[in-house]
Amino acid sequence: MSSAAISVDAGRLPSAALRRFAWAVLVYFIAVILWGGLVRATGSGAGCGDHWPLCNGTVVQHSPRLDTMIEFTHRFTSGISFFSAVGLLVWTFMGTIKGHLARGAAVAAVVFTLIEAILGALLVKLGLTAQSQSPLRAPYLALHLTNTLLLLAALTLCAHLLSRRRGYTRDTVRMVAPAGAIAAVIVVMMVGVTGSLAALGDTLFPATSLGAALAQDFSATSGWLVRWRWTHPTVAVLASVFLIWLLVRASRRTAHWDNRRLSVLVLALLGAQYVLGVLDVVLLAPTWLQIAHLLGADVLWAALVVLTARLTLEPLQADIRP
């Protein structure tokens, strides 16, 4: 590519401030998700009663309990996340050229944020919080987690596409063999969903020892949610096969980006998740470890989305640059 072409292309790029803001919004959303995990792990989902969006029917909380403070903080930070997503959408449209792929990702992020708010409101109104063992809670939680992952994927794609120096508009990219990469992403989503159900089982039916936990998992008298806990590590092991295939493919594709460092990062995050998962079982899922496991899963998911985008949305030019 000539220096003149590079200069013209650089002039069409989003500002550095917009790119930093997009990544900051992603980090903030992950923090909100972690706090939501704390709400579930501590059984604080009913801390504001069945009121929404108000907390216990008021805005200002007088002498609140701990569970009320945890739930109210989650609602407050979630509200800020909606406005940050809208701000990212407006700034992306103002700061990019027509046809920029980040615009679509920003729109999707706002849509998924709205769905997230609706699901959160229904969670409270239907009473599917705290120690509720309603048969609706597990499928509802799976739906909620799926939307959360799609939301994170949209935010990650937006930030990634804003950071690209080429291949960021509809007429400058081509789709390359997306089926396998998308299948790997779907499998990872399944791992996330089964993980959320396993975490719910740990919250509702805590075990007093590792032996008791294993007995619960395989007892015919246990509820299906408890016996589901072994499904999560099984699905995770099977998913690693798809991920390893994706990483091998990525390490060999360097026409546009050097994917080796990102592949190593994904592999390291995957290994860390296995370690945290084993500790989760051995230590009987303490709250801090559940949050650490969730953080690792969110970061792994974001890295995987970027890697998948690099493999499937290829620029038409073939020069190597970060």
mmCIF file of C-alpha atoms in Angstrom:
data_model
loop_
_atom_site.group_PDB
_atom_site.id
_atom_site.type_symbol
_atom_site.label_atom_id
_atom_site.label_comp_id
_atom_site.label_asym_id
_atom_site.label_seq_id
_atom_site.Cartn_x
_atom_site.Cartn_y
_atom_site.Cartn_z
ATOM 1 C CA MET A 1 0.000 0.000 0.000
ATOM 2 C CA SER A 2 1.415 3.411 -0.938
ATOM 3 C CA SER A 3 2.165 6.126 1.638
ATOM 4 C CA ALA A 4 -0.484 8.333 0.037
ATOM 5 C CA ALA A 5 -3.098 5.625 0.430
ATOM 6 C CA ILE A 6 -2.094 5.121 4.048
ATOM 7 C CA SER A 7 -2.379 8.850 4.701
ATOM 8 C CA VAL A 8 -5.843 9.049 3.152
ATOM 9 C CA ASP A 9 -6.967 5.937 5.019
ATOM 10 C CA ALA A 10 -5.642 7.277 8.326
ATOM 11 C CA GLY A 11 -7.643 10.456 7.828
ATOM 12 C CA ARG A 12 -10.851 8.421 7.772
ATOM 13 C CA LEU A 13 -10.133 6.623 11.042
ATOM 14 C CA PRO A 14 -12.114 7.323 14.229
ATOM 15 C CA SER A 15 -10.428 9.526 16.803
ATOM 16 C CA ALA A 16 -8.224 8.012 19.476
ATOM 17 C CA ALA A 17 -10.632 9.371 22.088
ATOM 18 C CA LEU A 18 -13.535 7.439 20.555
ATOM 19 C CA ARG A 19 -11.502 4.246 20.408
ATOM 20 C CA ARG A 20 -10.488 4.598 24.059
ATOM 21 C CA PHE A 21 -14.081 5.337 25.045
ATOM 22 C CA ALA A 22 -15.330 2.198 23.277
ATOM 23 C CA TRP A 23 -12.872 -0.017 25.158
ATOM 24 C CA ALA A 24 -13.676 1.799 28.428
ATOM 25 C CA VAL A 25 -17.403 1.121 27.924
ATOM 26 C CA LEU A 26 -16.617 -2.575 27.443
ATOM 27 C CA VAL A 27 -14.587 -2.661 30.665
ATOM 28 C CA TYR A 28 -17.373 -0.874 32.530
ATOM 29 C CA PHE A 29 -19.993 -3.332 31.298
ATOM 30 C CA ILE A 30 -17.836 -6.240 32.469
ATOM 31 C CA ALA A 31 -17.638 -4.596 35.911
ATOM 32 C CA VAL A 32 -21.454 -4.270 35.984
ATOM 33 C CA ILE A 33 -21.787 -7.945 35.016
ATOM 34 C CA LEU A 34 -19.421 -8.940 37.819
ATOM 35 C CA TRP A 35 -21.531 -6.981 40.292
ATOM 36 C CA GLY A 36 -24.584 -8.791 38.941
ATOM 37 C CA GLY A 37 -22.779 -12.044 39.657
ATOM 38 C CA LEU A 38 -22.237 -10.822 43.221
ATOM 39 C CA VAL A 39 -25.991 -10.135 43.492
ATOM 40 C CA ARG A 40 -26.732 -13.743 42.536
ATOM 41 C CA ALA A 41 -23.953 -15.321 44.601
ATOM 42 C CA THR A 42 -24.999 -13.471 47.764
ATOM 43 C CA GLY A 43 -28.733 -13.959 47.216
ATOM 44 C CA SER A 44 -29.286 -10.194 47.167
ATOM 45 C CA GLY A 45 -31.626 -10.121 44.178
ATOM 46 C CA ALA A 46 -34.623 -9.446 46.422
ATOM 47 C CA GLY A 47 -32.884 -6.631 48.275
ATOM 48 C CA CYS A 48 -35.215 -4.060 46.720
ATOM 49 C CA GLY A 49 -38.340 -6.155 47.066
ATOM 50 C CA ASP A 50 -40.548 -6.513 44.011
ATOM 51 C CA HIS A 51 -40.185 -2.842 43.063
ATOM 52 C CA TRP A 52 -38.555 -1.786 39.802
ATOM 53 C CA PRO A 53 -36.936 0.552 38.857
ATOM 54 C CA LEU A 54 -37.393 2.010 42.357
ATOM 55 C CA CYS A 55 -35.872 0.171 45.294
ATOM 56 C CA ASN A 56 -38.415 -0.712 47.990
ATOM 57 C CA GLY A 57 -40.670 1.933 46.483
ATOM 58 C CA THR A 58 -38.250 4.828 47.023
ATOM 59 C CA VAL A 59 -35.163 6.388 45.474
ATOM 60 C CA VAL A 60 -33.259 7.222 48.661
ATOM 61 C CA GLN A 61 -32.683 4.247 50.964
ATOM 62 C CA HIS A 62 -32.801 4.906 54.703
ATOM 63 C CA SER A 63 -30.842 2.447 56.872
ATOM 64 C CA PRO A 64 -30.654 -0.155 54.075
ATOM 65 C CA ARG A 65 -29.699 -3.777 54.681
ATOM 66 C CA LEU A 66 -26.586 -5.195 53.028
ATOM 67 C CA ASP A 67 -28.587 -7.054 50.375
ATOM 68 C CA THR A 68 -30.463 -3.829 49.580
ATOM 69 C CA MET A 69 -27.192 -1.938 49.110
ATOM 70 C CA ILE A 70 -25.833 -4.652 46.809
ATOM 71 C CA GLU A 71 -28.978 -4.791 44.658
ATOM 72 C CA PHE A 72 -29.460 -1.006 44.589
ATOM 73 C CA THR A 73 -25.839 -0.501 43.506
ATOM 74 C CA HIS A 74 -26.358 -2.996 40.696
ATOM 75 C CA ARG A 75 -29.429 -1.139 39.473
ATOM 76 C CA PHE A 76 -27.659 2.224 39.637
ATOM 77 C CA THR A 77 -24.590 1.026 37.724
ATOM 78 C CA SER A 78 -26.825 -0.745 35.193
ATOM 79 C CA GLY A 79 -28.601 2.540 34.539
ATOM 80 C CA ILE A 80 -25.283 4.225 33.859
ATOM 81 C CA SER A 81 -24.369 1.399 31.475
ATOM 82 C CA PHE A 82 -27.445 2.155 29.340
ATOM 83 C CA PHE A 83 -26.473 5.804 28.941
ATOM 84 C CA SER A 84 -22.871 4.838 28.180
ATOM 85 C CA ALA A 85 -24.100 2.493 25.423
ATOM 86 C CA VAL A 86 -26.258 5.267 23.956
ATOM 87 C CA GLY A 87 -23.316 7.665 24.172
ATOM 88 C CA LEU A 88 -21.125 5.157 22.341
ATOM 89 C CA LEU A 89 -23.788 4.806 19.639
ATOM 90 C CA VAL A 90 -24.094 8.564 19.081
ATOM 91 C CA TRP A 91 -20.340 9.146 19.100
ATOM 92 C CA THR A 92 -19.744 6.222 16.748
ATOM 93 C CA PHE A 93 -22.185 7.589 14.175
ATOM 94 C CA MET A 94 -20.714 11.077 14.494
ATOM 95 C CA GLY A 95 -17.096 9.936 14.422
ATOM 96 C CA THR A 96 -17.102 7.347 11.622
ATOM 97 C CA ILE A 97 -17.735 7.356 7.890
ATOM 98 C CA LYS A 98 -20.811 5.925 6.237
ATOM 99 C CA GLY A 99 -20.706 2.131 6.013
ATOM 100 C CA HIS A 100 -18.398 1.701 9.018
ATOM 101 C CA LEU A 101 -19.066 -1.722 10.547
ATOM 102 C CA ALA A 102 -18.748 -0.363 14.077
ATOM 103 C CA ARG A 103 -22.047 1.459 13.584
ATOM 104 C CA GLY A 104 -23.967 -1.799 13.331
ATOM 105 C CA ALA A 105 -22.181 -3.183 16.389
ATOM 106 C CA ALA A 106 -23.033 -0.028 18.370
ATOM 107 C CA VAL A 107 -26.714 -0.329 17.411
ATOM 108 C CA ALA A 108 -26.702 -3.985 18.470
ATOM 109 C CA ALA A 109 -25.110 -3.025 21.805
ATOM 110 C CA VAL A 110 -27.931 -0.588 22.587
ATOM 111 C CA VAL A 111 -30.586 -3.140 21.587
ATOM 112 C CA PHE A 112 -29.059 -5.844 23.774
ATOM 113 C CA THR A 113 -28.707 -3.342 26.643
ATOM 114 C CA LEU A 114 -32.427 -2.574 26.431
ATOM 115 C CA ILE A 115 -33.224 -6.293 26.399
ATOM 116 C CA GLU A 116 -30.937 -6.731 29.398
ATOM 117 C CA ALA A 117 -32.891 -4.077 31.306
ATOM 118 C CA ILE A 118 -36.215 -5.704 30.409
ATOM 119 C CA LEU A 119 -34.975 -9.123 31.495
ATOM 120 C CA GLY A 120 -33.682 -7.653 34.745
ATOM 121 C CA ALA A 121 -37.025 -6.001 35.449
ATOM 122 C CA LEU A 122 -38.924 -9.227 34.762
ATOM 123 C CA LEU A 123 -36.506 -11.118 36.982
ATOM 124 C CA VAL A 124 -37.611 -8.927 39.888
ATOM 125 C CA LYS A 125 -41.310 -8.757 39.006
ATOM 126 C CA LEU A 126 -41.570 -12.543 38.578
ATOM 127 C CA GLY A 127 -39.806 -13.128 41.878
ATOM 128 C CA LEU A 128 -36.971 -15.133 40.282
ATOM 129 C CA THR A 129 -34.357 -13.815 42.702
ATOM 130 C CA ALA A 130 -32.624 -14.647 45.980
ATOM 131 C CA GLN A 131 -33.505 -18.217 47.025
ATOM 132 C CA SER A 132 -36.344 -18.709 44.544
ATOM 133 C CA GLN A 133 -36.514 -22.297 43.253
ATOM 134 C CA SER A 134 -39.159 -21.619 40.632
ATOM 135 C CA PRO A 135 -38.881 -23.919 37.587
ATOM 136 C CA LEU A 136 -38.837 -20.761 35.469
ATOM 137 C CA ARG A 137 -35.640 -19.471 37.043
ATOM 138 C CA ALA A 138 -33.127 -21.741 35.294
ATOM 139 C CA PRO A 139 -34.354 -21.217 31.692
ATOM 140 C CA TYR A 140 -34.819 -17.531 32.410
ATOM 141 C CA LEU A 141 -31.264 -17.294 33.717
ATOM 142 C CA ALA A 142 -30.001 -19.078 30.597
ATOM 143 C CA LEU A 143 -31.817 -16.526 28.416
ATOM 144 C CA HIS A 144 -30.420 -13.683 30.498
ATOM 145 C CA LEU A 145 -26.850 -14.996 30.229
ATOM 146 C CA THR A 146 -27.173 -15.514 26.469
ATOM 147 C CA ASN A 147 -28.244 -11.901 26.015
ATOM 148 C CA THR A 148 -25.379 -10.756 28.248
ATOM 149 C CA LEU A 149 -22.843 -12.591 26.096
ATOM 150 C CA LEU A 150 -24.333 -11.135 22.914
ATOM 151 C CA LEU A 151 -24.165 -7.686 24.497
ATOM 152 C CA LEU A 152 -20.484 -8.137 25.363
ATOM 153 C CA ALA A 153 -19.825 -9.439 21.845
ATOM 154 C CA ALA A 154 -21.442 -6.346 20.309
ATOM 155 C CA LEU A 155 -19.410 -3.993 22.522
ATOM 156 C CA THR A 156 -16.204 -5.910 21.807
ATOM 157 C CA LEU A 157 -16.840 -5.849 18.053
ATOM 158 C CA CYS A 158 -17.576 -2.126 18.170
ATOM 159 C CA ALA A 159 -14.315 -1.375 19.996
ATOM 160 C CA HIS A 160 -12.330 -3.732 17.761
ATOM 161 C CA LEU A 161 -13.736 -2.333 14.513
ATOM 162 C CA LEU A 162 -13.166 1.248 15.661
ATOM 163 C CA SER A 163 -9.533 0.302 16.309
ATOM 164 C CA ARG A 164 -8.951 -1.220 12.872
ATOM 165 C CA ARG A 165 -6.821 0.644 10.336
ATOM 166 C CA ARG A 166 -8.241 -1.280 7.391
ATOM 167 C CA GLY A 167 -11.150 -3.547 6.693
ATOM 168 C CA TYR A 168 -13.656 -1.557 8.714
ATOM 169 C CA THR A 169 -16.339 -0.746 6.111
ATOM 170 C CA ARG A 170 -18.739 -3.016 4.271
ATOM 171 C CA ASP A 171 -16.948 -2.521 0.947
ATOM 172 C CA THR A 172 -13.452 -3.208 2.314
ATOM 173 C CA VAL A 173 -13.980 -6.614 3.953
ATOM 174 C CA ARG A 174 -14.894 -10.103 2.910
ATOM 175 C CA MET A 175 -16.320 -12.985 4.911
ATOM 176 C CA VAL A 176 -13.950 -15.951 5.047
ATOM 177 C CA ALA A 177 -15.173 -19.398 6.170
ATOM 178 C CA PRO A 178 -17.290 -18.122 9.054
ATOM 179 C CA ALA A 179 -19.095 -21.389 9.819
ATOM 180 C CA GLY A 180 -16.357 -23.022 11.894
ATOM 181 C CA ALA A 181 -15.483 -19.870 13.831
ATOM 182 C CA ILE A 182 -19.118 -19.109 14.558
ATOM 183 C CA ALA A 183 -19.637 -22.710 15.702
ATOM 184 C CA ALA A 184 -16.755 -22.300 18.153
ATOM 185 C CA VAL A 185 -18.328 -19.101 19.507
ATOM 186 C CA ILE A 186 -21.710 -20.830 19.932
ATOM 187 C CA VAL A 187 -20.055 -23.690 21.812
ATOM 188 C CA VAL A 188 -18.385 -21.197 24.152
ATOM 189 C CA MET A 189 -21.783 -19.579 24.718
ATOM 190 C CA MET A 190 -23.104 -22.996 25.720
ATOM 191 C CA VAL A 191 -20.266 -23.264 28.225
ATOM 192 C CA GLY A 192 -21.286 -19.905 29.659
ATOM 193 C CA VAL A 193 -24.936 -20.888 29.937
ATOM 194 C CA THR A 194 -24.185 -24.211 31.642
ATOM 195 C CA GLY A 195 -21.784 -22.365 33.928
ATOM 196 C CA SER A 196 -24.498 -19.928 34.994
ATOM 197 C CA LEU A 197 -26.828 -22.835 35.784
ATOM 198 C CA ALA A 198 -24.092 -24.598 37.750
ATOM 199 C CA ALA A 199 -23.472 -21.399 39.716
ATOM 200 C CA LEU A 200 -27.184 -21.125 40.455
ATOM 201 C CA GLY A 201 -27.150 -24.695 41.740
ATOM 202 C CA ASP A 202 -24.219 -23.840 44.032
ATOM 203 C CA THR A 203 -26.145 -20.830 45.355
ATOM 204 C CA LEU A 204 -29.448 -22.612 45.967
ATOM 205 C CA PHE A 205 -28.049 -25.952 47.138
ATOM 206 C CA PRO A 206 -24.674 -25.325 48.816
ATOM 207 C CA ALA A 207 -22.694 -28.379 49.883
ATOM 208 C CA THR A 208 -20.848 -28.735 53.173
ATOM 209 C CA SER A 209 -17.962 -30.748 51.735
ATOM 210 C CA LEU A 210 -16.518 -31.945 48.444
ATOM 211 C CA GLY A 211 -17.807 -35.469 49.085
ATOM 212 C CA ALA A 212 -21.280 -34.149 49.795
ATOM 213 C CA ALA A 213 -21.185 -32.085 46.624
ATOM 214 C CA LEU A 214 -20.240 -35.087 44.483
ATOM 215 C CA ALA A 215 -22.945 -37.159 46.160
ATOM 216 C CA GLN A 216 -25.488 -34.444 45.366
ATOM 217 C CA ASP A 217 -24.394 -34.292 41.724
ATOM 218 C CA PHE A 218 -25.080 -37.965 41.079
ATOM 219 C CA SER A 219 -27.895 -38.674 43.521
ATOM 220 C CA ALA A 220 -31.181 -39.761 41.963
ATOM 221 C CA THR A 221 -33.049 -37.774 44.620
ATOM 222 C CA SER A 222 -31.341 -34.466 43.796
ATOM 223 C CA GLY A 223 -33.082 -31.886 41.668
ATOM 224 C CA TRP A 224 -32.051 -31.577 38.042
ATOM 225 C CA LEU A 225 -30.359 -28.241 38.712
ATOM 226 C CA VAL A 226 -27.978 -29.879 41.188
ATOM 227 C CA ARG A 227 -27.283 -32.815 38.900
ATOM 228 C CA TRP A 228 -26.663 -30.292 36.095
ATOM 229 C CA ARG A 229 -23.455 -29.123 37.788
ATOM 230 C CA TRP A 230 -21.370 -31.905 36.265
ATOM 231 C CA THR A 231 -22.603 -30.895 32.788
ATOM 232 C CA HIS A 232 -20.697 -27.611 32.866
ATOM 233 C CA PRO A 233 -17.164 -29.069 33.142
ATOM 234 C CA THR A 234 -18.073 -31.741 30.581
ATOM 235 C CA VAL A 235 -19.232 -29.156 28.036
ATOM 236 C CA ALA A 236 -16.169 -27.031 28.831
ATOM 237 C CA VAL A 237 -13.808 -29.900 27.986
ATOM 238 C CA LEU A 238 -15.630 -30.565 24.706
ATOM 239 C CA ALA A 239 -15.553 -26.845 23.874
ATOM 240 C CA SER A 240 -11.784 -26.798 24.267
ATOM 241 C CA VAL A 241 -11.535 -28.993 21.163
ATOM 242 C CA PHE A 242 -13.239 -26.283 19.083
ATOM 243 C CA LEU A 243 -11.128 -23.579 20.678
ATOM 244 C CA ILE A 244 -7.870 -25.379 20.013
ATOM 245 C CA TRP A 245 -8.916 -25.818 16.376
ATOM 246 C CA LEU A 246 -9.681 -22.100 16.190
ATOM 247 C CA LEU A 247 -6.342 -21.177 17.781
ATOM 248 C CA VAL A 248 -4.376 -23.403 15.394
ATOM 249 C CA ARG A 249 -6.168 -21.851 12.459
ATOM 250 C CA ALA A 250 -5.564 -18.345 13.788
ATOM 251 C CA SER A 251 -1.849 -18.910 14.364
ATOM 252 C CA ARG A 252 -1.461 -19.910 10.706
ATOM 253 C CA ARG A 253 -3.358 -16.919 9.326
ATOM 254 C CA THR A 254 -1.030 -13.898 9.337
ATOM 255 C CA ALA A 255 -1.815 -12.229 6.007
ATOM 256 C CA HIS A 256 -3.494 -9.267 7.697
ATOM 257 C CA TRP A 257 -2.654 -9.553 11.403
ATOM 258 C CA ASP A 258 -0.211 -11.534 13.455
ATOM 259 C CA ASN A 259 -2.690 -13.564 15.517
ATOM 260 C CA ARG A 260 -0.102 -15.503 17.462
ATOM 261 C CA ARG A 261 -0.004 -13.236 20.528
ATOM 262 C CA LEU A 262 -3.796 -13.063 20.727
ATOM 263 C CA SER A 263 -3.974 -16.848 20.325
ATOM 264 C CA VAL A 264 -1.521 -17.298 23.192
ATOM 265 C CA LEU A 265 -3.633 -14.934 25.305
ATOM 266 C CA VAL A 266 -6.801 -16.927 24.568
ATOM 267 C CA LEU A 267 -4.980 -20.168 25.410
ATOM 268 C CA ALA A 268 -3.700 -18.697 28.686
ATOM 269 C CA LEU A 269 -7.167 -17.462 29.612
ATOM 270 C CA LEU A 270 -8.603 -20.876 28.790
ATOM 271 C CA GLY A 271 -6.045 -22.555 31.042
ATOM 272 C CA ALA A 272 -6.798 -20.082 33.832
ATOM 273 C CA GLN A 273 -10.492 -20.895 33.549
ATOM 274 C CA TYR A 274 -9.802 -24.598 34.013
ATOM 275 C CA VAL A 275 -7.722 -23.844 37.111
ATOM 276 C CA LEU A 276 -10.436 -21.589 38.546
ATOM 277 C CA GLY A 277 -13.060 -24.200 37.717
ATOM 278 C CA VAL A 278 -11.202 -26.910 39.610
ATOM 279 C CA LEU A 279 -10.716 -24.584 42.583
ATOM 280 C CA ASP A 280 -14.397 -23.725 42.428
ATOM 281 C CA VAL A 281 -15.258 -27.390 42.909
ATOM 282 C CA VAL A 282 -12.628 -28.137 45.545
ATOM 283 C CA LEU A 283 -13.315 -25.014 47.627
ATOM 284 C CA LEU A 284 -17.122 -25.365 47.271
ATOM 285 C CA ALA A 285 -17.620 -22.233 45.180
ATOM 286 C CA PRO A 286 -16.902 -19.341 47.554
ATOM 287 C CA THR A 287 -18.287 -16.003 46.368
ATOM 288 C CA TRP A 288 -14.908 -14.425 45.571
ATOM 289 C CA LEU A 289 -13.930 -17.407 43.438
ATOM 290 C CA GLN A 290 -17.225 -17.350 41.563
ATOM 291 C CA ILE A 291 -16.613 -13.682 40.688
ATOM 292 C CA ALA A 292 -13.022 -14.412 39.618
ATOM 293 C CA HIS A 293 -14.278 -17.280 37.438
ATOM 294 C CA LEU A 294 -16.882 -14.975 35.891
ATOM 295 C CA LEU A 295 -14.256 -12.299 35.218
ATOM 296 C CA GLY A 296 -12.040 -14.821 33.462
ATOM 297 C CA ALA A 297 -14.979 -16.007 31.374
ATOM 298 C CA ASP A 298 -15.870 -12.459 30.284
ATOM 299 C CA VAL A 299 -12.300 -11.595 29.317
ATOM 300 C CA LEU A 300 -11.912 -14.911 27.480
ATOM 301 C CA TRP A 301 -15.165 -14.256 25.618
ATOM 302 C CA ALA A 302 -14.045 -10.766 24.548
ATOM 303 C CA ALA A 303 -10.673 -12.046 23.335
ATOM 304 C CA LEU A 304 -12.375 -14.854 21.437
ATOM 305 C CA VAL A 305 -14.749 -12.405 19.740
ATOM 306 C CA VAL A 306 -11.814 -10.290 18.552
ATOM 307 C CA LEU A 307 -9.975 -13.360 17.288
ATOM 308 C CA THR A 308 -13.072 -14.583 15.460
ATOM 309 C CA ALA A 309 -13.570 -11.158 13.876
ATOM 310 C CA ARG A 310 -9.974 -11.189 12.657
ATOM 311 C CA LEU A 311 -10.475 -14.582 11.046
ATOM 312 C CA THR A 312 -13.874 -14.012 9.439
ATOM 313 C CA LEU A 313 -13.871 -10.289 8.547
ATOM 314 C CA GLU A 314 -10.759 -10.033 6.406
ATOM 315 C CA PRO A 315 -9.628 -6.743 4.852
ATOM 316 C CA LEU A 316 -9.289 -6.758 1.091
ATOM 317 C CA GLN A 317 -5.731 -5.390 1.325
ATOM 318 C CA ALA A 318 -3.053 -7.876 2.304
ATOM 319 C CA ASP A 319 -0.386 -5.984 4.217
ATOM 320 C CA ILE A 320 0.694 -6.858 7.757
ATOM 321 C CA ARG A 321 0.156 -4.187 10.395
ATOM 322 C CA PRO A 322 -1.079 -4.290 14.041
#
